[in-house]
Short mmCIF file of C-alpha atoms and ligand atoms in Angstrom, two decimals:
data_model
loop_
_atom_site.label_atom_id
_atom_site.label_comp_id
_atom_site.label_asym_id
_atom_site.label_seq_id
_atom_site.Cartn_x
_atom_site.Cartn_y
_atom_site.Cartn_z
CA UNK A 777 -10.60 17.72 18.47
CA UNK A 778 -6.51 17.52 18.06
CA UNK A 779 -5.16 15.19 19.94
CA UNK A 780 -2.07 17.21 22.16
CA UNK A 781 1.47 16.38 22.14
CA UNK A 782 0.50 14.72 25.40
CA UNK A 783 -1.07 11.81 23.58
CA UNK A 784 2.62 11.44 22.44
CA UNK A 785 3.67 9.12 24.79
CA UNK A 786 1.22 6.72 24.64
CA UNK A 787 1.83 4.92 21.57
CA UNK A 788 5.73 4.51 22.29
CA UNK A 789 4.12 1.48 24.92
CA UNK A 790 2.23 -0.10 21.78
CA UNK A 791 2.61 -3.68 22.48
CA UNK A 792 1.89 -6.56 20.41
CA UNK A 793 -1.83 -8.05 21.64
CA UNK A 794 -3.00 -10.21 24.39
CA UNK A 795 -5.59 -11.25 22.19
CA UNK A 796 -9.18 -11.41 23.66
CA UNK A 797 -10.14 -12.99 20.90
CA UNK A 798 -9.88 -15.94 19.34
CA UNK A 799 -8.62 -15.85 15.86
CA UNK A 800 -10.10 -18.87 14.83
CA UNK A 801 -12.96 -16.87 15.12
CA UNK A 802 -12.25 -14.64 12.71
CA UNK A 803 -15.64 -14.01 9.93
CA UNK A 804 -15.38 -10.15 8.83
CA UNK A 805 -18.12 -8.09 7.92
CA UNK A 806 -18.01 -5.06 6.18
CA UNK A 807 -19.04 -2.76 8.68
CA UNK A 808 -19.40 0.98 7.05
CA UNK A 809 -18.45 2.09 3.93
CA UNK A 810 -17.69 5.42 2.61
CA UNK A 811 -16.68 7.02 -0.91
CA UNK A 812 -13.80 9.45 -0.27
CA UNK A 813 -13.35 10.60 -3.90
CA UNK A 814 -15.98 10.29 -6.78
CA UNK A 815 -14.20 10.45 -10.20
CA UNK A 816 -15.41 13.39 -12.56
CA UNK A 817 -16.87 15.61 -10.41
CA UNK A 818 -14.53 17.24 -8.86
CA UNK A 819 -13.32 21.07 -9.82
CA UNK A 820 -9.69 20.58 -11.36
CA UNK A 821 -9.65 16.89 -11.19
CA UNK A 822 -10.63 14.58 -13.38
CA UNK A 823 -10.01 10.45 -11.21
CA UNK A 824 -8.89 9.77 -8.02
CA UNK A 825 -6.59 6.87 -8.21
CA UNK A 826 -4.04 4.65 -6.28
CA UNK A 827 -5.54 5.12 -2.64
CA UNK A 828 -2.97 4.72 0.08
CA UNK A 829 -4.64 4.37 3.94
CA UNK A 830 -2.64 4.24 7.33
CA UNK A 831 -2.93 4.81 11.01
CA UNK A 832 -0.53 7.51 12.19
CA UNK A 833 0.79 6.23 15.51
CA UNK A 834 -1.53 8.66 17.66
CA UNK A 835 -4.55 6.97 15.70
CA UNK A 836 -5.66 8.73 12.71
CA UNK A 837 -6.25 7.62 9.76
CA UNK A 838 -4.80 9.31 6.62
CA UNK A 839 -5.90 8.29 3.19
CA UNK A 840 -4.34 9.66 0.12
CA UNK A 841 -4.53 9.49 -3.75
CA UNK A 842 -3.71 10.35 -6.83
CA UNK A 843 -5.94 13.52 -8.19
CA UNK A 844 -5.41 13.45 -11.71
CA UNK A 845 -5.95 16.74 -13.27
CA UNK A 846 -6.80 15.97 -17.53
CA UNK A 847 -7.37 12.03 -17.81
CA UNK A 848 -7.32 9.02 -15.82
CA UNK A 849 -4.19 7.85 -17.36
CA UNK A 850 -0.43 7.19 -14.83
CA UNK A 851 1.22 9.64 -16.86
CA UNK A 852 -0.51 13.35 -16.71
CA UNK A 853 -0.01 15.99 -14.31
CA UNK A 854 -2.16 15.45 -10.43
CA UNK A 855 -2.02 16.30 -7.20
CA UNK A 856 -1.62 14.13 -4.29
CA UNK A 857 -4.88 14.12 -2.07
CA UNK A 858 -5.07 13.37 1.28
CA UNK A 859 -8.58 13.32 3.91
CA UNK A 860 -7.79 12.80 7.85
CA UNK A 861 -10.20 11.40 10.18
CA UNK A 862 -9.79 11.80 14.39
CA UNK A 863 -12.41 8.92 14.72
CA UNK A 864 -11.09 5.56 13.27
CA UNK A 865 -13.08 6.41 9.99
CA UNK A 866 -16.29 7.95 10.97
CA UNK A 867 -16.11 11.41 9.42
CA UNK A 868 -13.25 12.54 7.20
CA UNK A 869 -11.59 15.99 6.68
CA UNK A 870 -12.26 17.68 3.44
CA UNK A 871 -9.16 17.02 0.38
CA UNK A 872 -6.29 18.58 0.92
CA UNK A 873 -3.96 18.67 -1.72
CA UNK A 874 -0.33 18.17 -0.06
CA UNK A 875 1.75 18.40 -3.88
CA UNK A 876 0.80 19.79 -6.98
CA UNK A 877 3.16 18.96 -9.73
CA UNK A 878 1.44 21.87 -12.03
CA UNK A 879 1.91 20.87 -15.85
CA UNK A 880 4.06 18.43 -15.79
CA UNK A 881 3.72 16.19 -18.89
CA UNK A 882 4.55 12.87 -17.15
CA UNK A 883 3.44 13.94 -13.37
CA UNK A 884 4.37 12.38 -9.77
CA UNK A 885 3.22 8.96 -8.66
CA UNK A 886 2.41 6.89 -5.43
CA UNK A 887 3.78 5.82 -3.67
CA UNK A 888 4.62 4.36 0.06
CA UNK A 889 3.53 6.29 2.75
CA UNK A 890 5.04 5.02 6.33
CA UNK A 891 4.87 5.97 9.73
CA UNK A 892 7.26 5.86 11.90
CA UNK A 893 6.38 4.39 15.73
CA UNK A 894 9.24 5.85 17.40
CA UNK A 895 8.74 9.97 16.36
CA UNK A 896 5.41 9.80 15.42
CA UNK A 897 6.25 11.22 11.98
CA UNK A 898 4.06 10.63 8.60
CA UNK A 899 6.39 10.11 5.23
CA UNK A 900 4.86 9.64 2.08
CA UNK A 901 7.44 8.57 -1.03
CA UNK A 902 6.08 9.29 -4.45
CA UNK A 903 8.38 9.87 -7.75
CA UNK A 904 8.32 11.88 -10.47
CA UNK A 905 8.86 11.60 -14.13
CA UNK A 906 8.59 7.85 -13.34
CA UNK A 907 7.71 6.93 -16.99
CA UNK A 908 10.14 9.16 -18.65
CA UNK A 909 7.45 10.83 -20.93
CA UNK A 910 8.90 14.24 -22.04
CA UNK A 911 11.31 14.29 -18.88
CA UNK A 912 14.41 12.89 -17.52
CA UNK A 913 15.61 11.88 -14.53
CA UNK A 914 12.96 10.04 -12.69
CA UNK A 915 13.17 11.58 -9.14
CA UNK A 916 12.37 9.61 -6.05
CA UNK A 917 10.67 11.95 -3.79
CA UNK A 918 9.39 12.43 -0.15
CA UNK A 919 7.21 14.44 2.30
CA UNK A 920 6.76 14.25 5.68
CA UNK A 921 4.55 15.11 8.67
CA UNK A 922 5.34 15.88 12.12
CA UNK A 923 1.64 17.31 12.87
CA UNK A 924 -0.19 13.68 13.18
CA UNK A 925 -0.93 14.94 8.70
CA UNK A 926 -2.25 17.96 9.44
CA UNK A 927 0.80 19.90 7.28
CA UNK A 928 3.36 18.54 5.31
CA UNK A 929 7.04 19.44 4.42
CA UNK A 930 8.25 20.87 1.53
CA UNK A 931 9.34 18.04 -1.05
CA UNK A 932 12.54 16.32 -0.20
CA UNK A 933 14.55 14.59 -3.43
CA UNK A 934 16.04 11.04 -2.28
CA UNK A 935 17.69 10.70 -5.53
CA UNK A 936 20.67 12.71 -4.31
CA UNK A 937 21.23 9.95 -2.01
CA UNK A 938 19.96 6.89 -3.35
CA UNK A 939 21.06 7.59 -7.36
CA UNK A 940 19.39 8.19 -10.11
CA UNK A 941 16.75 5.09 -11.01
CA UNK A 942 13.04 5.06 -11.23
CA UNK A 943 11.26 3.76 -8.32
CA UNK A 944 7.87 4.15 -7.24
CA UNK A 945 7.27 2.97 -4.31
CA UNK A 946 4.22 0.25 -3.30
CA UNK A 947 1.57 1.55 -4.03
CA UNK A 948 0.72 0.91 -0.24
CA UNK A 949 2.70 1.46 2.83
CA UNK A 950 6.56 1.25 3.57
CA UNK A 951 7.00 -0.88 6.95
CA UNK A 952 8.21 0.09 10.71
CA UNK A 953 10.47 -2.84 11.28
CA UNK A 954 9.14 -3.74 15.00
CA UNK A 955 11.40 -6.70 15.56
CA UNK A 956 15.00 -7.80 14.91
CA UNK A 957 16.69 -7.78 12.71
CA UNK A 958 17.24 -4.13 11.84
CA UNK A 959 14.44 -3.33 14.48
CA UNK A 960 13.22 0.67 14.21
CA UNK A 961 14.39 0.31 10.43
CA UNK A 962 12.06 2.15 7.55
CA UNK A 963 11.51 -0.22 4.33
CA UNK A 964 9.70 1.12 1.59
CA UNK A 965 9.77 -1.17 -1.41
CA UNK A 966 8.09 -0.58 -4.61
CA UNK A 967 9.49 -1.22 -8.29
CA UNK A 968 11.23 0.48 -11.03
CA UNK A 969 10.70 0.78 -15.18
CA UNK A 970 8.96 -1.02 -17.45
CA UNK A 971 12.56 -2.40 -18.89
CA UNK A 972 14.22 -2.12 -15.49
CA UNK A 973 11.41 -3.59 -13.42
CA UNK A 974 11.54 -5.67 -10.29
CA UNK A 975 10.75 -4.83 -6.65
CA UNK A 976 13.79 -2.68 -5.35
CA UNK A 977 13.24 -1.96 -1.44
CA UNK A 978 14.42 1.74 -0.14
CA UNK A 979 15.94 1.91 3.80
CA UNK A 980 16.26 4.32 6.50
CA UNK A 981 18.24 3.72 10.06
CA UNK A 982 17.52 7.34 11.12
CA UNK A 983 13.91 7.73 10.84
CA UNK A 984 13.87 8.89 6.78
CA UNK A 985 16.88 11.35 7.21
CA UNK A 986 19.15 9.53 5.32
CA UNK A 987 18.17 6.65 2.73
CA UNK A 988 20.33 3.82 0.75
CA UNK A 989 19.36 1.07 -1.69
CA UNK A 990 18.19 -1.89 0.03
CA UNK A 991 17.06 -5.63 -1.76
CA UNK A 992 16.63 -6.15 -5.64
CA UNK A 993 14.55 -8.54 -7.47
CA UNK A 994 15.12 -8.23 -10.81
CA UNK A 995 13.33 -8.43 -13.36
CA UNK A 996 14.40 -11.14 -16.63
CA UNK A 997 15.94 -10.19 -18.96
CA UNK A 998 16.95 -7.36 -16.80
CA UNK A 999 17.03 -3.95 -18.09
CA UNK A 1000 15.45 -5.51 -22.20
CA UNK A 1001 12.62 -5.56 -23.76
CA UNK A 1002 10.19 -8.25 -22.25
CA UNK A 1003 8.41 -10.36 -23.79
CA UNK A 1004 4.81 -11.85 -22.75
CA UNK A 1005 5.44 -14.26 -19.47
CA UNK A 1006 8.84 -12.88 -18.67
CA UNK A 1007 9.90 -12.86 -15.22
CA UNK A 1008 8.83 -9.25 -13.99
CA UNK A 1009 7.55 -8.59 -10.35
CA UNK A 1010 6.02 -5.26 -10.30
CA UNK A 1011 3.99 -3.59 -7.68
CA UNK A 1012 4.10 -4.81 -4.49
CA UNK A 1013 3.38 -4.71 -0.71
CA UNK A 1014 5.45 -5.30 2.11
CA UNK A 1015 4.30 -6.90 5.57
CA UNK A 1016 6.49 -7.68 8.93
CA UNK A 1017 6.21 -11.60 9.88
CA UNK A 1018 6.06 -12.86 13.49
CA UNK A 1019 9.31 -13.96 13.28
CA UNK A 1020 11.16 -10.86 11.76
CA UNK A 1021 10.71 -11.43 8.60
CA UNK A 1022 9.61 -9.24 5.61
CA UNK A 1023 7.26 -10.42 3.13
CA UNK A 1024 6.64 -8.42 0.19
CA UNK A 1025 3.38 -9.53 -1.72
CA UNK A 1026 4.17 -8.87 -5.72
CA UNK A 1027 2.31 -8.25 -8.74
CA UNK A 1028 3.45 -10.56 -11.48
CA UNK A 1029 3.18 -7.99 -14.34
CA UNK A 1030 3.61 -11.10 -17.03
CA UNK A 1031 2.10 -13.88 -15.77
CA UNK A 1032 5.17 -16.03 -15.20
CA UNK A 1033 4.28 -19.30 -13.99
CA UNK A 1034 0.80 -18.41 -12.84
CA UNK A 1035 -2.02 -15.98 -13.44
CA UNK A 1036 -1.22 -15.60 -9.55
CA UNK A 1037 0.34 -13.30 -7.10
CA UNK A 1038 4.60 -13.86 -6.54
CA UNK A 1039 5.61 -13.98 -2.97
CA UNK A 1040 8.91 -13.00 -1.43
CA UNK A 1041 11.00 -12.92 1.65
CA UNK A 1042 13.70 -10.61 2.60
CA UNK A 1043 15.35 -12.31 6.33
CA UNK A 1044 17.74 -9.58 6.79
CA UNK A 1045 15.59 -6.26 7.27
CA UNK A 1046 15.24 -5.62 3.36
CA UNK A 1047 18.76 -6.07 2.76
CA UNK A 1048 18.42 -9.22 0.56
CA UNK A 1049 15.58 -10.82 -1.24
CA UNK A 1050 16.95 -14.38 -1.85
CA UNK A 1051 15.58 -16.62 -4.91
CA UNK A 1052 15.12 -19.42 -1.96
CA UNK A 1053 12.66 -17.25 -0.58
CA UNK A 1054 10.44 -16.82 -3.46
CA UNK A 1055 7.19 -18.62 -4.53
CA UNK A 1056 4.77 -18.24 -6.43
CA UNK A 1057 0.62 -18.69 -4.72
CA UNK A 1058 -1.47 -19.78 -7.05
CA UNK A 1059 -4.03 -19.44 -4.67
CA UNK A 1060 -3.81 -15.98 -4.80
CA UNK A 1061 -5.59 -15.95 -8.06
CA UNK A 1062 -5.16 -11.91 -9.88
CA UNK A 1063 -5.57 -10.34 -13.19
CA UNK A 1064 -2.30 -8.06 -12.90
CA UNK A 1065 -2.95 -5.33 -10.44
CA UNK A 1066 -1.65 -4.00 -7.13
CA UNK A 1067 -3.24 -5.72 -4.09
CA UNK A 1068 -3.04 -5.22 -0.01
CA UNK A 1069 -1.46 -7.19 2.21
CA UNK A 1070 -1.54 -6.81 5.96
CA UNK A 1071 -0.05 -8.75 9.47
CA UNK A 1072 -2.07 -8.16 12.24
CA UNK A 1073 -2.17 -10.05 15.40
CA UNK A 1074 -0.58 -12.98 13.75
CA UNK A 1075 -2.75 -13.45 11.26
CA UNK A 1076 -1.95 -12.35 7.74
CA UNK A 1077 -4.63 -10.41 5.22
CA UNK A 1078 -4.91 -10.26 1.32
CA UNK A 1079 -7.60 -7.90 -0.94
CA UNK A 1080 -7.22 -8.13 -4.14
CA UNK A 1081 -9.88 -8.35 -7.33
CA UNK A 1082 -10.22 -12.53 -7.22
CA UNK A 1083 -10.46 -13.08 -10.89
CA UNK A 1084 -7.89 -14.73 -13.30
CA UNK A 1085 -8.50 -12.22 -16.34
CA UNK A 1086 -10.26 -8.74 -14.93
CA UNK A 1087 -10.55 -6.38 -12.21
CA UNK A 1088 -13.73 -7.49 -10.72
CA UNK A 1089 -14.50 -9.28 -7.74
CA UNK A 1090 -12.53 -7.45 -4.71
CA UNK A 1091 -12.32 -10.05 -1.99
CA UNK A 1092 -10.27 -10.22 1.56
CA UNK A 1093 -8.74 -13.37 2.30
CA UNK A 1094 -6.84 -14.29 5.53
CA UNK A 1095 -3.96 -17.09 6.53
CA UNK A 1096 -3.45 -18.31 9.88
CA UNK A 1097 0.12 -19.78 8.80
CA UNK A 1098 1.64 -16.45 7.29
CA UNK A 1099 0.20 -17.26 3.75
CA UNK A 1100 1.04 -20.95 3.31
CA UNK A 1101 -2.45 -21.78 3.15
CA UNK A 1102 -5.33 -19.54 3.15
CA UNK A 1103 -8.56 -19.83 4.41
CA UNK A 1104 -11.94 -21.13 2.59
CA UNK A 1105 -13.95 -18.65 3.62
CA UNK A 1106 -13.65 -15.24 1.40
CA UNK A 1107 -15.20 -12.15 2.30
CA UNK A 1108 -16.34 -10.75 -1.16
CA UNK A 1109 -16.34 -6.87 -0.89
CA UNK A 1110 -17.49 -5.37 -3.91
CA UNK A 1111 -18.63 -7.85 -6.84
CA UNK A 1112 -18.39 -5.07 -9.21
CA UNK A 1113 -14.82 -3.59 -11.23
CA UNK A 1114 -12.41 -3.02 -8.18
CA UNK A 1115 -8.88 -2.52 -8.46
CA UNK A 1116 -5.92 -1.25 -6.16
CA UNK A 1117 -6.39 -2.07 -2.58
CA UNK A 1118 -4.40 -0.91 0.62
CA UNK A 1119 -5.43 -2.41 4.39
CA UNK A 1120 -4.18 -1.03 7.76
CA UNK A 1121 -5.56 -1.23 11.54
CA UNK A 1122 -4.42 0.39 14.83
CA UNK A 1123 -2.06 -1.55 16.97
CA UNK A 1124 -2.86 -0.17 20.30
CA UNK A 1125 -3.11 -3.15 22.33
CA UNK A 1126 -6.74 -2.67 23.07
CA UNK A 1127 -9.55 -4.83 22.75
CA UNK A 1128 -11.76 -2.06 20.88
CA UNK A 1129 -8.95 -1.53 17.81
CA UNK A 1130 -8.26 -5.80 17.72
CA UNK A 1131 -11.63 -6.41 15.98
CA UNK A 1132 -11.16 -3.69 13.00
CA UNK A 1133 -9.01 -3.47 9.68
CA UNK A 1134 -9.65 -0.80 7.65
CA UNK A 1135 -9.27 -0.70 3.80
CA UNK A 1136 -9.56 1.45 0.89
CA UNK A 1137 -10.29 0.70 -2.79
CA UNK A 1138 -10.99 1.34 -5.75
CA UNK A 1139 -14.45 0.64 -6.89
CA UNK A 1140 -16.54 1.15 -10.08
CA UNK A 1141 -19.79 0.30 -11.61
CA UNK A 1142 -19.15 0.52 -14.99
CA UNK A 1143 -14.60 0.90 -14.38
CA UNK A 1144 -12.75 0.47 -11.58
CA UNK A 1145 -11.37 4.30 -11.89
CA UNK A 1146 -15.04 5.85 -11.27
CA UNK A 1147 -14.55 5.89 -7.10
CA UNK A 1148 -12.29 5.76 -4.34
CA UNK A 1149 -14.26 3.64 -1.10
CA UNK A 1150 -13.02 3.16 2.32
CA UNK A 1151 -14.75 0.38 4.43
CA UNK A 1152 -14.31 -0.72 7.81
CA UNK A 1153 -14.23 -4.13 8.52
CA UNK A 1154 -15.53 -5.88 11.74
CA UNK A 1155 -13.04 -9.09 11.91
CA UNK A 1156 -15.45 -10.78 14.40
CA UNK A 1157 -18.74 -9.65 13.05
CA UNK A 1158 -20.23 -11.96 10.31
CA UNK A 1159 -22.08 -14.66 10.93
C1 LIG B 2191 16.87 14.86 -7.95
O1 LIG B 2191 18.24 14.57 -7.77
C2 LIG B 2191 18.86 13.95 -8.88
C3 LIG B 2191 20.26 13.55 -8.44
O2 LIG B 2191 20.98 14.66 -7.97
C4 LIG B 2191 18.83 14.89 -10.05
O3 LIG B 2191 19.43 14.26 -11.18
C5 LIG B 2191 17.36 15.21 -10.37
O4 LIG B 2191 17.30 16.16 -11.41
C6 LIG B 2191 16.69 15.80 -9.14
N1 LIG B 2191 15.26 15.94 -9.43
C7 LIG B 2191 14.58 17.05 -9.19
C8 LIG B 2191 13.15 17.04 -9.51
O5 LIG B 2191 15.11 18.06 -8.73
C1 LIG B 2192 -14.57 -14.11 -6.59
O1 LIG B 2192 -13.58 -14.59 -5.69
C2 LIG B 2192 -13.88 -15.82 -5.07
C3 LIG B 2192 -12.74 -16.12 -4.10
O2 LIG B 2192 -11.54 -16.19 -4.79
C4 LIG B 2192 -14.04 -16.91 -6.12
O3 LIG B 2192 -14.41 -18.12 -5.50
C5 LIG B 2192 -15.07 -16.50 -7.14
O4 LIG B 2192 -15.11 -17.44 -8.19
C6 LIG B 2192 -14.71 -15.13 -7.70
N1 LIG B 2192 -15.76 -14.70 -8.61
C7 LIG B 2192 -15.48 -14.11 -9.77
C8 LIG B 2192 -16.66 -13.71 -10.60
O5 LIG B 2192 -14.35 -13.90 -10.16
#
């Protein structure tokens, strides 16, 4: 069943938890597991990629992907999937394909997608013509629900507003700023071109009416050729702090430094993303790849495929001081080739939705590209 617009008003009194558990505690066990797209199978698609998940604020979950229509390559014409479920992850709508970018030679891309607390709406950010193959301009694009994902709006170009520059955003979600500074604000950060790379963050004070160019990191030598072990943060994930903060979790597309993951802080709402603020965590060991980050109930979590040199090994990691030093214990997911990642829960204050996170991956047996797999994670359930 639909949950009415009477619902509505519930989730405006979301309130940070009173937890009734003990984080300490915290040993998660995969709890179900479900393939939402098999690779190859599927009528006029040919992979699923990039897999996005997130609670709306009335509690469903909405996954989405890439549907790539000839090859499993970024560049290529798709569709952007989506599958609902009304039961934290039990059953799932059939696809639904929300955009269909027809022939395009190069194709659209994810992508953020955000929801916003305070109207209840769904926007997803995607671009198109991101890699400039047989087109020009790259486009920054959006869509938007105000049905809880049932139906989307027609496609929306932010490049009028924000200029012309490729971005793609995450892939994961765009944040909900919850606390000051810039409390209410929408920051979707993601990065741009191979030459013009570096994690660019995306704002919105009015709830994704209007848009402007938020923080830069830039990529060295900015906007030239790179060469191997260049400075060049690439796809990334943003999380809200305790204290305000944003952290923005960063693929480090040549290994500078560290066959690691780059870590960043913006203290002004995504205005800034000061060089003081950045580090490098070589214990978030990665082989160049997009990974999930999420802050729940003051503890932070990581996925990513653990391995210095391939995309094997898809593990969740947690940090009880906000990713200055992680745990021991690991929770290996899937041994196997696993790639992207994206993690969300439900902040409703109850004590049912503080044991879950929920994640989606890709997962292979042979490549990483050969399914898409949601799992549910009890956070108090291993032993
Ligand atoms: C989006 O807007 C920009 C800036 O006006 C324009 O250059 C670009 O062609 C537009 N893209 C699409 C797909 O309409
Ligand atoms: C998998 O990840 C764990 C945690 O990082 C690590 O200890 C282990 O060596 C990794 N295994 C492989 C095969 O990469």
């Amino acid at each position: 069943m639909e949950t009415g617009s009477g619902i509505f008003s519930v989730f405006l009194l979301l309130s940070p938890c009173v937890c009734a558990f003990n984080p300490t505690q915290i040993n998660p066990l995969v709890y179900d597991e479900q393939l939402l797209w098999v690779s190859g199978v599927q009528g006029e698609v040919n992979t699923f990629r990039i897999p996005l998940i997130t609670f709306t604020p009335r509690g469903s979950l909405l996954a989405f992907c890439e549907a790539r229509k000839l090859s499993s390559n970024d560049v290529g014409a798709k569709f952007i999937a989506v599958r609902r479920s009304t039961d934290k992850g039990s059953t799932w709508s059939p696809t639904s394909f929300i955009v269909d970018d027809e022939y395009r030679a190069d194709g659209l891309n994810l992508g953020s997608v955000v929801a916003d607390e305070e109207t209840g709406s769904i926007i997803l950010i995607y671009s198109i013509c991101f890699h400039l193959y047989y087109c020009s301009p790259p486009s920054t694009m959006m869509v938007e629900s105000l049905d809880d994902g049932l139906s989307w709006s027609h496609p929306r170009n932010l490049s009028v507003q924000l200029g012309v520059k490729a971005f793609m955003g995450g892939p994961g979600f765009g944040i909900q700023k919850r606390l000051p500074p810039a409390k209410g604000r929408l920051v979707v950060c993601g990065h741009g071109t191979i030459e013009g790379d570096g994690v660019f963050c995306i704002l919105s004070d009015d709830h994704g009416q209007s848009w402007y160019n938020g923080a830069a990191l830039k990529s060295i030598p900015y906007n030239q050729p790179k060469k191997a072990l260049d400075f060049n943060p690439d796809e990334c994930q943003p999380v809200e702090l305790p204290d305000g903060s944003i952290m923005i979790n960063v693929r480090n597309q040549n290994t500078y430094h560290c066959r690691c993951r780059i870590v960043v802080r913006s203290l002004d709402g995504g205005l800034t993303l000061p060089v003081e603020e950045l580090y490098f965590d070589t214990n978030l060991v990665d082989p160049v790849v997009a990974a999930g980050a999420l802050q729940k109930d003051g503890v932070l979590y990581f996925s990513n495929p653990s391995n210095y040199q391939h995309r094997v090994n898809l593990t969740l990691r947690w940090s009880f001081t906000n990713g200055k030093s992680w745990e021991n214990q690991a929770v290996q997911i899937w041994e196997g080739p696993s790639a992207y990642s994206c993690i969300t829960s439900f902040n409703s204050g109850s004590v049912e939705d503080e044991k879950y996170i929920y994640a989606i991956y890709e997962k292979g047996h042979k490549d990483y590209w050969e399914t898409i797999s949601f799992v549910k994670i009890h956070l108090f359930g291993g032993r």
